[in-house]
């Protein structure tokens, strides 16, 4: 195992958005990115061509043979089989970038004496145009980290050089962590799509709805970043305007029962924060009564 992080020869198995971004970022920080393999050879060649001294090789084993640290940045379903299919050296390091899984999916490598780690950026790579944009997406984000000793120090130092942070997440908590990522990204898109459909049902064109939702959502996210969650909350529930909340649920029920159900669930989850910010006990009881009348919920505790 190398004492200095930059003395490591680093390889990548997988040349998608995450792998390409990490590889290029490491290279630009002065690390020795030596080899890359991909199930699509053209992708491996394209990445290697952009990194001086890096070679595109034919297989995961070929990457492992010439490197000290291997990042496995393939689709999640392939990670365990790659770990099991490679002959690892004692002290070699293997890291995967899957959000939901811990180091257990690299157990086959650990049994051969390799040090293992999990290193996942809390970031989306949808819509990027190439490795350059992937590098930009990696800057300043949080990385979930599971590793020990020198490998943990190396990964934390890499994140720091990207102006990011690392948070230790146990194997047991990684599904919870990854669920939070999906709620922050993929399911946020679902929520916004529901808003778009409601606006179009109210008379907006598709373009008008898209612009309106994007503008409001962007301002809200900027407020959350600048002011925090509590100072960014707004709407009739927080103001104690229960009648308007009831109107919303009735209108959505007539337009889209699925959207009404989503709104109702979000209203239920919003009540504790709304109570902290001004919703009175009676208002909360009125909302809970309306939700209960919809027949969709079982309540554990009432305000």
PDB file of C-alpha atoms in Angstrom, residues 76-301:
ATOM      1  CA  UNK A  76     -24.496  -1.230  -9.346  1.00  0.00           C
ATOM      2  CA  UNK A  77     -25.618  -4.710 -10.371  1.00  0.00           C
ATOM      3  CA  UNK A  78     -22.178  -5.523 -11.807  1.00  0.00           C
ATOM      4  CA  UNK A  79     -19.991  -4.516  -8.857  1.00  0.00           C
ATOM      5  CA  UNK A  80     -20.093  -7.756  -6.857  1.00  0.00           C
ATOM      6  CA  UNK A  81     -19.398  -9.920  -9.892  1.00  0.00           C
ATOM      7  CA  UNK A  82     -16.437  -7.763 -10.894  1.00  0.00           C
ATOM      8  CA  UNK A  83     -15.022  -7.985  -7.361  1.00  0.00           C
ATOM      9  CA  UNK A  84     -15.393 -11.767  -7.488  1.00  0.00           C
ATOM     10  CA  UNK A  85     -13.930 -12.131 -10.951  1.00  0.00           C
ATOM     11  CA  UNK A  86     -10.615 -10.346 -10.385  1.00  0.00           C
ATOM     12  CA  UNK A  87      -7.440 -11.726  -8.784  1.00  0.00           C
ATOM     13  CA  UNK A  88      -6.571  -9.026  -6.242  1.00  0.00           C
ATOM     14  CA  UNK A  89      -3.206  -8.532  -4.573  1.00  0.00           C
ATOM     15  CA  UNK A  90      -2.668  -8.315  -0.827  1.00  0.00           C
ATOM     16  CA  UNK A  91      -2.918  -4.655   0.168  1.00  0.00           C
ATOM     17  CA  UNK A  92      -4.467  -3.526  -3.099  1.00  0.00           C
ATOM     18  CA  UNK A  93      -7.358  -1.075  -2.727  1.00  0.00           C
ATOM     19  CA  UNK A  94     -10.811  -1.391  -4.279  1.00  0.00           C
ATOM     20  CA  UNK A  95     -13.538   1.266  -4.058  1.00  0.00           C
ATOM     21  CA  UNK A  96     -17.069   1.252  -5.434  1.00  0.00           C
ATOM     22  CA  UNK A  97     -19.296   4.278  -5.990  1.00  0.00           C
ATOM     23  CA  UNK A  98     -22.729   2.758  -5.341  1.00  0.00           C
ATOM     24  CA  UNK A  99     -24.930   4.795  -3.022  1.00  0.00           C
ATOM     25  CA  UNK A 100     -27.173   2.100  -1.585  1.00  0.00           C
ATOM     26  CA  UNK A 101     -24.612  -0.639  -0.873  1.00  0.00           C
ATOM     27  CA  UNK A 102     -21.792  -0.906   1.603  1.00  0.00           C
ATOM     28  CA  UNK A 103     -18.435  -2.579   1.400  1.00  0.00           C
ATOM     29  CA  UNK A 104     -20.038  -6.001   1.648  1.00  0.00           C
ATOM     30  CA  UNK A 105     -20.441  -6.151  -2.141  1.00  0.00           C
ATOM     31  CA  UNK A 106     -16.638  -6.074  -2.346  1.00  0.00           C
ATOM     32  CA  UNK A 107     -16.295  -8.987   0.063  1.00  0.00           C
ATOM     33  CA  UNK A 108     -14.679 -11.182  -2.594  1.00  0.00           C
ATOM     34  CA  UNK A 109     -11.857  -8.658  -2.903  1.00  0.00           C
ATOM     35  CA  UNK A 110     -11.502  -8.321   0.866  1.00  0.00           C
ATOM     36  CA  UNK A 111     -11.166 -12.090   1.207  1.00  0.00           C
ATOM     37  CA  UNK A 112      -8.123 -11.888  -1.078  1.00  0.00           C
ATOM     38  CA  UNK A 113      -6.513  -9.263   1.140  1.00  0.00           C
ATOM     39  CA  UNK A 114      -7.598  -6.075  -0.606  1.00  0.00           C
ATOM     40  CA  UNK A 115      -8.645  -2.996   1.334  1.00  0.00           C
ATOM     41  CA  UNK A 116     -12.157  -1.972   0.346  1.00  0.00           C
ATOM     42  CA  UNK A 117     -14.155   1.223   0.390  1.00  0.00           C
ATOM     43  CA  UNK A 118     -17.395   2.877  -0.686  1.00  0.00           C
ATOM     44  CA  UNK A 119     -17.316   6.460  -1.960  1.00  0.00           C
ATOM     45  CA  UNK A 120     -20.520   7.951  -3.347  1.00  0.00           C
ATOM     46  CA  UNK A 121     -21.133  11.566  -4.398  1.00  0.00           C
ATOM     47  CA  UNK A 122     -24.465  13.040  -3.293  1.00  0.00           C
ATOM     48  CA  UNK A 123     -24.976  14.490  -6.751  1.00  0.00           C
ATOM     49  CA  UNK A 124     -26.838  13.898  -9.988  1.00  0.00           C
ATOM     50  CA  UNK A 125     -25.036  13.309 -13.264  1.00  0.00           C
ATOM     51  CA  UNK A 126     -28.132  13.437 -15.449  1.00  0.00           C
ATOM     52  CA  UNK A 127     -27.916  15.628 -18.504  1.00  0.00           C
ATOM     53  CA  UNK A 128     -24.162  16.162 -18.524  1.00  0.00           C
ATOM     54  CA  UNK A 129     -22.369  16.573 -21.844  1.00  0.00           C
ATOM     55  CA  UNK A 130     -19.110  14.817 -20.947  1.00  0.00           C
ATOM     56  CA  UNK A 131     -16.280  14.380 -18.412  1.00  0.00           C
ATOM     57  CA  UNK A 132     -15.610  18.128 -18.149  1.00  0.00           C
ATOM     58  CA  UNK A 133     -19.107  18.784 -16.883  1.00  0.00           C
ATOM     59  CA  UNK A 134     -18.932  15.715 -14.630  1.00  0.00           C
ATOM     60  CA  UNK A 135     -15.852  17.195 -12.932  1.00  0.00           C
ATOM     61  CA  UNK A 136     -17.762  20.416 -12.274  1.00  0.00           C
ATOM     62  CA  UNK A 137     -20.664  18.460 -10.795  1.00  0.00           C
ATOM     63  CA  UNK A 138     -18.267  16.800  -8.327  1.00  0.00           C
ATOM     64  CA  UNK A 139     -17.036  20.070  -6.856  1.00  0.00           C
ATOM     65  CA  UNK A 140     -18.327  21.040  -3.453  1.00  0.00           C
ATOM     66  CA  UNK A 141     -20.591  18.029  -2.875  1.00  0.00           C
ATOM     67  CA  UNK A 142     -20.918  15.624   0.043  1.00  0.00           C
ATOM     68  CA  UNK A 143     -19.494  12.126  -0.348  1.00  0.00           C
ATOM     69  CA  UNK A 144     -20.641   9.179   1.740  1.00  0.00           C
ATOM     70  CA  UNK A 145     -17.524   7.350   2.860  1.00  0.00           C
ATOM     71  CA  UNK A 146     -16.916   3.857   4.179  1.00  0.00           C
ATOM     72  CA  UNK A 147     -13.269   2.859   4.432  1.00  0.00           C
ATOM     73  CA  UNK A 148     -10.486   2.388   6.961  1.00  0.00           C
ATOM     74  CA  UNK A 149      -6.936   3.561   7.490  1.00  0.00           C
ATOM     75  CA  UNK A 150      -4.900   4.958   4.601  1.00  0.00           C
ATOM     76  CA  UNK A 151      -7.698   4.425   2.106  1.00  0.00           C
ATOM     77  CA  UNK A 152     -10.148   6.468   4.187  1.00  0.00           C
ATOM     78  CA  UNK A 153      -7.586   9.253   4.503  1.00  0.00           C
ATOM     79  CA  UNK A 154      -6.934   9.220   0.773  1.00  0.00           C
ATOM     80  CA  UNK A 155     -10.636   9.425  -0.148  1.00  0.00           C
ATOM     81  CA  UNK A 156     -11.317  12.163   2.416  1.00  0.00           C
ATOM     82  CA  UNK A 157      -8.357  14.132   1.085  1.00  0.00           C
ATOM     83  CA  UNK A 158      -9.578  13.768  -2.484  1.00  0.00           C
ATOM     84  CA  UNK A 159     -13.031  15.060  -1.514  1.00  0.00           C
ATOM     85  CA  UNK A 160     -11.457  17.985   0.316  1.00  0.00           C
ATOM     86  CA  UNK A 161      -9.454  18.930  -2.772  1.00  0.00           C
ATOM     87  CA  UNK A 162     -12.757  19.043  -4.640  1.00  0.00           C
ATOM     88  CA  UNK A 163     -14.013  21.515  -2.003  1.00  0.00           C
ATOM     89  CA  UNK A 164     -16.356  18.783  -0.823  1.00  0.00           C
ATOM     90  CA  UNK A 165     -16.979  16.992   2.444  1.00  0.00           C
ATOM     91  CA  UNK A 166     -17.090  13.360   3.512  1.00  0.00           C
ATOM     92  CA  UNK A 167     -19.581  11.816   5.894  1.00  0.00           C
ATOM     93  CA  UNK A 168     -19.021   8.358   7.338  1.00  0.00           C
ATOM     94  CA  UNK A 169     -22.086   6.240   6.540  1.00  0.00           C
ATOM     95  CA  UNK A 170     -22.262   2.684   7.839  1.00  0.00           C
ATOM     96  CA  UNK A 171     -23.232  -0.228   5.632  1.00  0.00           C
ATOM     97  CA  UNK A 172     -26.506  -0.515   7.549  1.00  0.00           C
ATOM     98  CA  UNK A 173     -27.395   3.147   6.950  1.00  0.00           C
ATOM     99  CA  UNK A 174     -26.466   3.374   3.291  1.00  0.00           C
ATOM    100  CA  UNK A 175     -29.945   2.434   1.978  1.00  0.00           C
ATOM    101  CA  UNK A 176     -31.381   5.249   4.131  1.00  0.00           C
ATOM    102  CA  UNK A 177     -28.724   7.637   2.839  1.00  0.00           C
ATOM    103  CA  UNK A 178     -29.439   6.651  -0.757  1.00  0.00           C
ATOM    104  CA  UNK A 179     -33.193   7.029  -0.248  1.00  0.00           C
ATOM    105  CA  UNK A 180     -32.484  10.622   0.811  1.00  0.00           C
ATOM    106  CA  UNK A 181     -30.572  11.127  -2.429  1.00  0.00           C
ATOM    107  CA  UNK A 182     -33.521   9.863  -4.462  1.00  0.00           C
ATOM    108  CA  UNK A 183     -35.928  12.092  -2.536  1.00  0.00           C
ATOM    109  CA  UNK A 184     -33.626  15.054  -3.217  1.00  0.00           C
ATOM    110  CA  UNK A 185     -33.367  14.373  -6.933  1.00  0.00           C
ATOM    111  CA  UNK A 186     -35.383  11.735  -8.758  1.00  0.00           C
ATOM    112  CA  UNK A 187     -38.541  12.062  -6.691  1.00  0.00           C
ATOM    113  CA  UNK A 188     -38.218  15.840  -6.609  1.00  0.00           C
ATOM    114  CA  UNK A 189     -38.600  15.632 -10.386  1.00  0.00           C
ATOM    115  CA  UNK A 190     -41.747  13.553  -9.863  1.00  0.00           C
ATOM    116  CA  UNK A 191     -43.102  16.229  -7.530  1.00  0.00           C
ATOM    117  CA  UNK A 192     -42.355  18.971 -10.050  1.00  0.00           C
ATOM    118  CA  UNK A 193     -43.963  16.951 -12.825  1.00  0.00           C
ATOM    119  CA  UNK A 194     -47.118  16.770 -10.705  1.00  0.00           C
ATOM    120  CA  UNK A 195     -47.036  20.555 -10.331  1.00  0.00           C
ATOM    121  CA  UNK A 196     -46.573  20.961 -14.085  1.00  0.00           C
ATOM    122  CA  UNK A 197     -49.615  18.823 -14.783  1.00  0.00           C
ATOM    123  CA  UNK A 198     -51.714  20.793 -12.293  1.00  0.00           C
ATOM    124  CA  UNK A 199     -50.736  24.079 -13.931  1.00  0.00           C
ATOM    125  CA  UNK A 200     -51.580  22.754 -17.381  1.00  0.00           C
ATOM    126  CA  UNK A 201     -54.942  21.571 -16.077  1.00  0.00           C
ATOM    127  CA  UNK A 202     -55.459  25.140 -14.803  1.00  0.00           C
ATOM    128  CA  UNK A 203     -54.824  26.617 -18.261  1.00  0.00           C
ATOM    129  CA  UNK A 204     -51.044  27.040 -18.606  1.00  0.00           C
ATOM    130  CA  UNK A 205     -49.325  25.904 -21.760  1.00  0.00           C
ATOM    131  CA  UNK A 206     -46.593  23.310 -21.353  1.00  0.00           C
ATOM    132  CA  UNK A 207     -43.932  25.955 -21.908  1.00  0.00           C
ATOM    133  CA  UNK A 208     -45.525  28.409 -19.483  1.00  0.00           C
ATOM    134  CA  UNK A 209     -45.873  25.711 -16.827  1.00  0.00           C
ATOM    135  CA  UNK A 210     -42.238  24.651 -17.250  1.00  0.00           C
ATOM    136  CA  UNK A 211     -40.948  28.193 -16.876  1.00  0.00           C
ATOM    137  CA  UNK A 212     -43.158  28.920 -13.870  1.00  0.00           C
ATOM    138  CA  UNK A 213     -42.227  25.747 -11.982  1.00  0.00           C
ATOM    139  CA  UNK A 214     -38.518  26.113 -12.766  1.00  0.00           C
ATOM    140  CA  UNK A 215     -38.437  29.718 -11.546  1.00  0.00           C
ATOM    141  CA  UNK A 216     -40.267  29.029  -8.288  1.00  0.00           C
ATOM    142  CA  UNK A 217     -38.337  25.849  -7.541  1.00  0.00           C
ATOM    143  CA  UNK A 218     -34.984  27.494  -8.224  1.00  0.00           C
ATOM    144  CA  UNK A 219     -35.786  30.367  -5.849  1.00  0.00           C
ATOM    145  CA  UNK A 220     -36.878  27.896  -3.165  1.00  0.00           C
ATOM    146  CA  UNK A 221     -33.686  25.840  -3.451  1.00  0.00           C
ATOM    147  CA  UNK A 222     -31.607  29.018  -3.295  1.00  0.00           C
ATOM    148  CA  UNK A 223     -33.461  29.996  -0.115  1.00  0.00           C
ATOM    149  CA  UNK A 224     -32.813  26.585   1.426  1.00  0.00           C
ATOM    150  CA  UNK A 225     -29.108  26.887   0.651  1.00  0.00           C
ATOM    151  CA  UNK A 226     -28.886  30.456   1.922  1.00  0.00           C
ATOM    152  CA  UNK A 227     -31.367  30.526   4.804  1.00  0.00           C
ATOM    153  CA  UNK A 228     -31.995  26.916   5.792  1.00  0.00           C
ATOM    154  CA  UNK A 229     -35.162  24.837   5.648  1.00  0.00           C
ATOM    155  CA  UNK A 230     -37.295  26.512   8.311  1.00  0.00           C
ATOM    156  CA  UNK A 231     -36.784  30.022   6.916  1.00  0.00           C
ATOM    157  CA  UNK A 232     -37.682  28.812   3.423  1.00  0.00           C
ATOM    158  CA  UNK A 233     -41.038  27.239   4.242  1.00  0.00           C
ATOM    159  CA  UNK A 234     -44.085  29.106   2.995  1.00  0.00           C
ATOM    160  CA  UNK A 235     -47.664  28.370   2.027  1.00  0.00           C
ATOM    161  CA  UNK A 236     -51.145  28.258   3.549  1.00  0.00           C
ATOM    162  CA  UNK A 237     -50.421  25.420   5.988  1.00  0.00           C
ATOM    163  CA  UNK A 238     -47.676  27.384   7.764  1.00  0.00           C
ATOM    164  CA  UNK A 239     -49.859  30.502   7.801  1.00  0.00           C
ATOM    165  CA  UNK A 240     -52.693  28.567   9.390  1.00  0.00           C
ATOM    166  CA  UNK A 241     -54.930  29.078   6.348  1.00  0.00           C
ATOM    167  CA  UNK A 242     -56.619  25.712   6.676  1.00  0.00           C
ATOM    168  CA  UNK A 243     -59.486  26.651   4.330  1.00  0.00           C
ATOM    169  CA  UNK A 244     -57.048  27.111   1.442  1.00  0.00           C
ATOM    170  CA  UNK A 245     -55.407  23.756   2.165  1.00  0.00           C
ATOM    171  CA  UNK A 246     -58.858  22.170   1.992  1.00  0.00           C
ATOM    172  CA  UNK A 247     -59.536  23.909  -1.329  1.00  0.00           C
ATOM    173  CA  UNK A 248     -56.271  22.546  -2.715  1.00  0.00           C
ATOM    174  CA  UNK A 249     -57.110  18.983  -1.767  1.00  0.00           C
ATOM    175  CA  UNK A 250     -60.629  19.222  -3.166  1.00  0.00           C
ATOM    176  CA  UNK A 251     -59.405  20.742  -6.442  1.00  0.00           C
ATOM    177  CA  UNK A 252     -56.680  18.149  -6.886  1.00  0.00           C
ATOM    178  CA  UNK A 253     -59.094  15.329  -6.085  1.00  0.00           C
ATOM    179  CA  UNK A 254     -61.271  16.507  -8.963  1.00  0.00           C
ATOM    180  CA  UNK A 255     -58.331  16.838 -11.341  1.00  0.00           C
ATOM    181  CA  UNK A 256     -56.053  13.939 -10.415  1.00  0.00           C
ATOM    182  CA  UNK A 257     -56.659  11.525  -7.525  1.00  0.00           C
ATOM    183  CA  UNK A 258     -52.976  10.559  -7.624  1.00  0.00           C
ATOM    184  CA  UNK A 259     -51.903  14.194  -7.259  1.00  0.00           C
ATOM    185  CA  UNK A 260     -54.418  14.648  -4.442  1.00  0.00           C
ATOM    186  CA  UNK A 261     -52.902  11.661  -2.651  1.00  0.00           C
ATOM    187  CA  UNK A 262     -49.396  13.063  -3.058  1.00  0.00           C
ATOM    188  CA  UNK A 263     -50.495  16.482  -1.800  1.00  0.00           C
ATOM    189  CA  UNK A 264     -52.220  14.885   1.170  1.00  0.00           C
ATOM    190  CA  UNK A 265     -49.147  12.853   2.125  1.00  0.00           C
ATOM    191  CA  UNK A 266     -46.927  15.920   1.851  1.00  0.00           C
ATOM    192  CA  UNK A 267     -49.388  17.928   3.927  1.00  0.00           C
ATOM    193  CA  UNK A 268     -49.302  15.265   6.615  1.00  0.00           C
ATOM    194  CA  UNK A 269     -45.496  15.265   6.656  1.00  0.00           C
ATOM    195  CA  UNK A 270     -45.486  19.086   6.774  1.00  0.00           C
ATOM    196  CA  UNK A 271     -47.688  19.430   9.861  1.00  0.00           C
ATOM    197  CA  UNK A 272     -44.934  19.106  12.531  1.00  0.00           C
ATOM    198  CA  UNK A 273     -42.832  21.840  10.900  1.00  0.00           C
ATOM    199  CA  UNK A 274     -45.923  23.968  10.265  1.00  0.00           C
ATOM    200  CA  UNK A 275     -46.827  23.713  13.957  1.00  0.00           C
ATOM    201  CA  UNK A 276     -43.362  24.970  14.868  1.00  0.00           C
ATOM    202  CA  UNK A 277     -43.779  27.926  12.523  1.00  0.00           C
ATOM    203  CA  UNK A 278     -47.278  29.061  13.388  1.00  0.00           C
ATOM    204  CA  UNK A 279     -49.970  26.503  12.596  1.00  0.00           C
ATOM    205  CA  UNK A 280     -52.087  26.303  15.717  1.00  0.00           C
ATOM    206  CA  UNK A 281     -53.377  23.159  17.373  1.00  0.00           C
ATOM    207  CA  UNK A 282     -56.911  23.675  16.105  1.00  0.00           C
ATOM    208  CA  UNK A 283     -55.704  24.240  12.570  1.00  0.00           C
ATOM    209  CA  UNK A 284     -53.626  21.088  12.717  1.00  0.00           C
ATOM    210  CA  UNK A 285     -56.611  19.109  13.985  1.00  0.00           C
ATOM    211  CA  UNK A 286     -58.752  20.437  11.141  1.00  0.00           C
ATOM    212  CA  UNK A 287     -56.205  19.374   8.544  1.00  0.00           C
ATOM    213  CA  UNK A 288     -55.759  15.968  10.149  1.00  0.00           C
ATOM    214  CA  UNK A 289     -59.514  15.529  10.193  1.00  0.00           C
ATOM    215  CA  UNK A 290     -59.708  16.308   6.486  1.00  0.00           C
ATOM    216  CA  UNK A 291     -56.920  13.852   5.742  1.00  0.00           C
ATOM    217  CA  UNK A 292     -58.564  11.173   7.850  1.00  0.00           C
ATOM    218  CA  UNK A 293     -61.790  11.767   5.971  1.00  0.00           C
ATOM    219  CA  UNK A 294     -60.021  10.876   2.756  1.00  0.00           C
ATOM    220  CA  UNK A 295     -59.524   7.386   4.165  1.00  0.00           C
ATOM    221  CA  UNK A 296     -55.854   7.249   3.156  1.00  0.00           C
ATOM    222  CA  UNK A 297     -54.057   7.496   6.480  1.00  0.00           C
ATOM    223  CA  UNK A 298     -53.727   6.022   9.899  1.00  0.00           C
ATOM    224  CA  UNK A 299     -52.451   8.525  12.437  1.00  0.00           C
ATOM    225  CA  UNK A 300     -50.207   7.590  15.290  1.00  0.00           C
ATOM    226  CA  UNK A 301     -50.347  10.861  17.186  1.00  0.00           C
TER     227      UNK A 301
END
